[in-house]
Amino acid sequence: GECNIQYALHPESERYCIIEVNARLSRSSALASKATGYPLAYVATKLALGKDLVMVRNSVTQTTTACFEPSLDYIVAKVPRWDLKKFNRVSDSLGSSMKSVGEVMAIGRTFEEVIQKALRMVSPGLSGFNSELLTKASMRYPGDEHLDDMLKNPTSMRVFAIARALEKGYTIDKLHSLTRIDRWFLAK
């Protein structure tokens, strides 16, 4: 059957390690199937029954076999939905433990388009990637003097702290040194 593997990539050395293995279909697999039109569960089942990729017909295209990857002219972003305010005594800091209460998937032609769509879906009252959620009174924003700390420490509000830093004129290099997020994503 299908196996979901998540990797961590070291940003400078390109060394990687496996951080999680699930010997089952995951929510990510369903999202990937939907986004690509490639029937992952169907193909995994056929492989488990002893068929090989050349023998399995792609049930979506009806013309190619399963060993052909779909051609993509779009990208997909999956963004977790955080609702940590609803739970007492739950830290807002993020690590390897599962804290999301769901996720959204956005499809578009550019990274900028999908991140805007995804953030609007995560918080429907938002207009996209900006600091408006961060500065709402209900969020108890500690103020710009704590912005560097908010960038250094991953929380459910970090993406909005990044938006605030860009609004304040932080450079991509400064953001990278604080967040360790790849410069490509920060530049977008």
Short mmCIF file of C-alpha atoms in Angstrom, two decimals:
data_model
loop_
_atom_site.label_atom_id
_atom_site.label_comp_id
_atom_site.label_asym_id
_atom_site.label_seq_id
_atom_site.Cartn_x
_atom_site.Cartn_y
_atom_site.Cartn_z
CA GLY A 1 0.00 0.00 0.00
CA GLU A 2 0.89 3.63 0.11
CA CYS A 3 3.36 5.08 2.59
CA ASN A 4 3.58 8.75 3.59
CA ILE A 5 7.12 9.95 4.43
CA GLN A 6 7.99 13.44 5.67
CA TYR A 7 11.54 14.74 5.41
CA ALA A 8 13.50 17.56 7.03
CA LEU A 9 16.09 19.23 4.81
CA HIS A 10 19.11 21.04 6.24
CA PRO A 11 19.13 24.42 4.46
CA GLU A 12 22.89 24.68 3.90
CA SER A 13 24.24 21.16 3.55
CA GLU A 14 21.27 19.62 1.70
CA ARG A 15 21.45 16.72 4.16
CA TYR A 16 18.04 15.34 4.98
CA CYS A 17 16.48 12.98 7.44
CA ILE A 18 13.13 11.27 7.78
CA ILE A 19 11.04 12.82 10.54
CA GLU A 20 7.85 10.79 10.12
CA VAL A 21 6.68 7.65 8.35
CA ASN A 22 3.03 6.61 8.14
CA ALA A 23 2.39 3.25 6.54
CA ARG A 24 -1.01 4.40 5.35
CA LEU A 25 -2.73 6.99 3.25
CA SER A 26 -2.65 10.41 4.83
CA ARG A 27 -4.71 13.55 4.39
CA SER A 28 -1.81 14.86 2.32
CA SER A 29 -2.21 11.94 -0.09
CA ALA A 30 -5.86 12.78 -0.66
CA LEU A 31 -4.97 16.43 -1.26
CA ALA A 32 -2.19 15.44 -3.67
CA SER A 33 -4.56 13.17 -5.61
CA LYS A 34 -7.13 15.91 -5.84
CA ALA A 35 -4.58 18.51 -6.89
CA THR A 36 -2.86 16.41 -9.55
CA GLY A 37 -5.68 14.23 -10.76
CA TYR A 38 -3.38 11.26 -10.12
CA PRO A 39 -5.26 8.46 -8.28
CA LEU A 40 -2.72 7.62 -5.57
CA ALA A 41 -4.96 5.28 -3.54
CA TYR A 42 -6.05 3.36 -6.65
CA VAL A 43 -2.47 2.91 -7.87
CA ALA A 44 -1.22 1.95 -4.37
CA THR A 45 -3.93 -0.72 -4.12
CA LYS A 46 -3.01 -2.22 -7.49
CA LEU A 47 0.68 -2.26 -6.53
CA ALA A 48 -0.18 -4.01 -3.25
CA LEU A 49 -2.00 -6.67 -5.29
CA GLY A 50 1.18 -7.39 -7.23
CA LYS A 51 0.72 -5.30 -10.36
CA ASP A 52 3.56 -3.09 -11.58
CA LEU A 53 3.31 0.53 -12.71
CA VAL A 54 3.41 -0.37 -16.40
CA MET A 55 0.42 -2.71 -16.03
CA VAL A 56 -1.79 -0.26 -14.13
CA ARG A 57 -3.87 2.11 -16.26
CA ASN A 58 -4.35 5.62 -14.92
CA SER A 59 -8.06 5.60 -14.10
CA VAL A 60 -8.31 9.37 -14.62
CA THR A 61 -6.71 9.73 -18.07
CA GLN A 62 -7.69 6.25 -19.34
CA THR A 63 -4.81 6.53 -21.83
CA THR A 64 -1.57 6.53 -19.84
CA THR A 65 -0.18 3.98 -17.45
CA ALA A 66 0.51 4.73 -13.81
CA CYS A 67 4.25 5.14 -14.39
CA PHE A 68 3.63 8.45 -16.19
CA GLU A 69 3.58 11.44 -13.87
CA PRO A 70 0.95 14.08 -14.51
CA SER A 71 2.17 17.23 -16.20
CA LEU A 72 1.53 20.14 -13.91
CA ASP A 73 1.08 23.74 -14.94
CA TYR A 74 0.08 24.82 -11.46
CA ILE A 75 1.31 24.55 -7.89
CA VAL A 76 -0.44 23.62 -4.68
CA ALA A 77 0.03 24.89 -1.13
CA LYS A 78 -1.26 23.06 1.92
CA VAL A 79 -1.52 25.30 4.98
CA PRO A 80 -2.47 24.14 8.48
CA ARG A 81 -5.37 25.68 10.34
CA TRP A 82 -4.45 26.65 13.90
CA ASP A 83 -7.12 27.18 16.52
CA LEU A 84 -4.89 27.19 19.58
CA LYS A 85 -6.80 30.04 21.24
CA LYS A 86 -9.69 27.65 21.90
CA PHE A 87 -7.63 25.42 24.18
CA ASN A 88 -6.54 26.45 27.67
CA ARG A 89 -2.90 25.90 28.64
CA VAL A 90 -1.81 25.03 25.08
CA SER A 91 1.42 26.71 24.02
CA ASP A 92 1.36 28.64 20.75
CA SER A 93 4.90 27.47 19.92
CA LEU A 94 5.20 25.01 17.07
CA GLY A 95 7.47 22.00 16.81
CA SER A 96 7.16 18.45 15.58
CA SER A 97 3.98 17.65 17.53
CA MET A 98 0.63 17.80 15.77
CA LYS A 99 -1.31 20.91 16.78
CA SER A 100 -3.27 21.83 13.69
CA VAL A 101 -7.02 21.27 13.67
CA GLY A 102 -7.18 20.91 9.91
CA GLU A 103 -5.69 22.26 6.74
CA VAL A 104 -6.58 24.03 3.54
CA MET A 105 -5.33 23.47 0.02
CA ALA A 106 -4.95 26.21 -2.54
CA ILE A 107 -4.23 25.70 -6.24
CA GLY A 108 -2.82 28.37 -8.54
CA ARG A 109 -0.20 29.26 -11.14
CA THR A 110 2.31 30.93 -8.79
CA PHE A 111 3.47 30.59 -5.21
CA GLU A 112 2.24 34.09 -4.47
CA GLU A 113 -1.25 33.21 -5.68
CA VAL A 114 -1.55 30.01 -3.66
CA ILE A 115 -0.22 31.48 -0.42
CA GLN A 116 -2.72 34.36 -0.70
CA LYS A 117 -5.59 31.96 -1.39
CA ALA A 118 -4.59 29.59 1.41
CA LEU A 119 -4.28 32.34 4.03
CA ARG A 120 -7.69 33.73 3.06
CA MET A 121 -9.18 30.23 3.44
CA VAL A 122 -7.50 29.63 6.81
CA SER A 123 -8.94 32.89 8.18
CA PRO A 124 -11.85 33.94 5.96
CA GLY A 125 -11.94 37.47 7.39
CA LEU A 126 -8.41 38.16 6.14
CA SER A 127 -7.49 39.74 2.85
CA GLY A 128 -4.37 37.55 2.53
CA PHE A 129 -0.69 37.82 3.44
CA ASN A 130 -0.45 40.89 5.67
CA SER A 131 -0.20 41.72 9.36
CA GLU A 132 -3.87 42.60 9.96
CA LEU A 133 -4.57 39.44 12.02
CA LEU A 134 -1.42 39.97 14.07
CA THR A 135 -2.37 43.50 15.07
CA LYS A 136 -6.02 42.79 15.95
CA ALA A 137 -6.69 43.59 19.59
CA SER A 138 -7.89 40.04 20.26
CA MET A 139 -4.46 38.65 19.35
CA ARG A 140 -2.69 40.55 22.19
CA TYR A 141 0.14 41.55 19.85
CA PRO A 142 3.09 42.39 22.13
CA GLY A 143 4.26 45.18 19.84
CA ASP A 144 6.93 45.68 17.21
CA GLU A 145 9.67 45.65 19.84
CA HIS A 146 9.06 41.88 20.12
CA LEU A 147 8.90 41.26 16.38
CA ASP A 148 12.38 39.67 16.13
CA ASP A 149 11.41 37.14 18.84
CA MET A 150 8.19 36.33 16.99
CA LEU A 151 10.24 35.68 13.86
CA LYS A 152 12.82 33.49 15.62
CA ASN A 153 10.27 31.27 17.37
CA PRO A 154 7.75 29.39 15.21
CA THR A 155 4.15 29.99 16.28
CA SER A 156 0.78 29.96 14.58
CA MET A 157 1.21 33.73 14.03
CA ARG A 158 4.68 33.59 12.46
CA VAL A 159 3.52 34.07 8.86
CA PHE A 160 1.78 37.29 9.94
CA ALA A 161 4.91 38.38 11.82
CA ILE A 162 6.82 37.89 8.55
CA ALA A 163 4.27 40.11 6.80
CA ARG A 164 4.70 42.74 9.55
CA ALA A 165 8.50 42.62 9.20
CA LEU A 166 8.25 43.13 5.43
CA GLU A 167 5.87 46.04 5.98
CA LYS A 168 8.46 47.56 8.33
CA GLY A 169 11.22 47.20 5.71
CA TYR A 170 13.11 44.11 6.91
CA THR A 171 15.41 42.73 4.21
CA ILE A 172 15.16 39.16 2.94
CA ASP A 173 18.60 38.44 4.43
CA LYS A 174 17.55 39.71 7.86
CA LEU A 175 14.33 37.67 7.72
CA HIS A 176 16.30 34.59 6.67
CA SER A 177 18.78 34.99 9.54
CA LEU A 178 15.90 35.28 12.04
CA THR A 179 13.57 32.58 10.66
CA ARG A 180 15.92 30.24 8.77
CA ILE A 181 13.20 30.09 6.10
CA ASP A 182 14.61 29.67 2.60
CA ARG A 183 15.22 33.02 0.87
CA TRP A 184 13.23 31.93 -2.18
CA PHE A 185 10.00 31.71 -0.17
CA LEU A 186 10.72 34.95 1.68
CA ALA A 187 11.37 36.82 -1.58
CA LYS A 188 8.02 35.72 -2.98
#
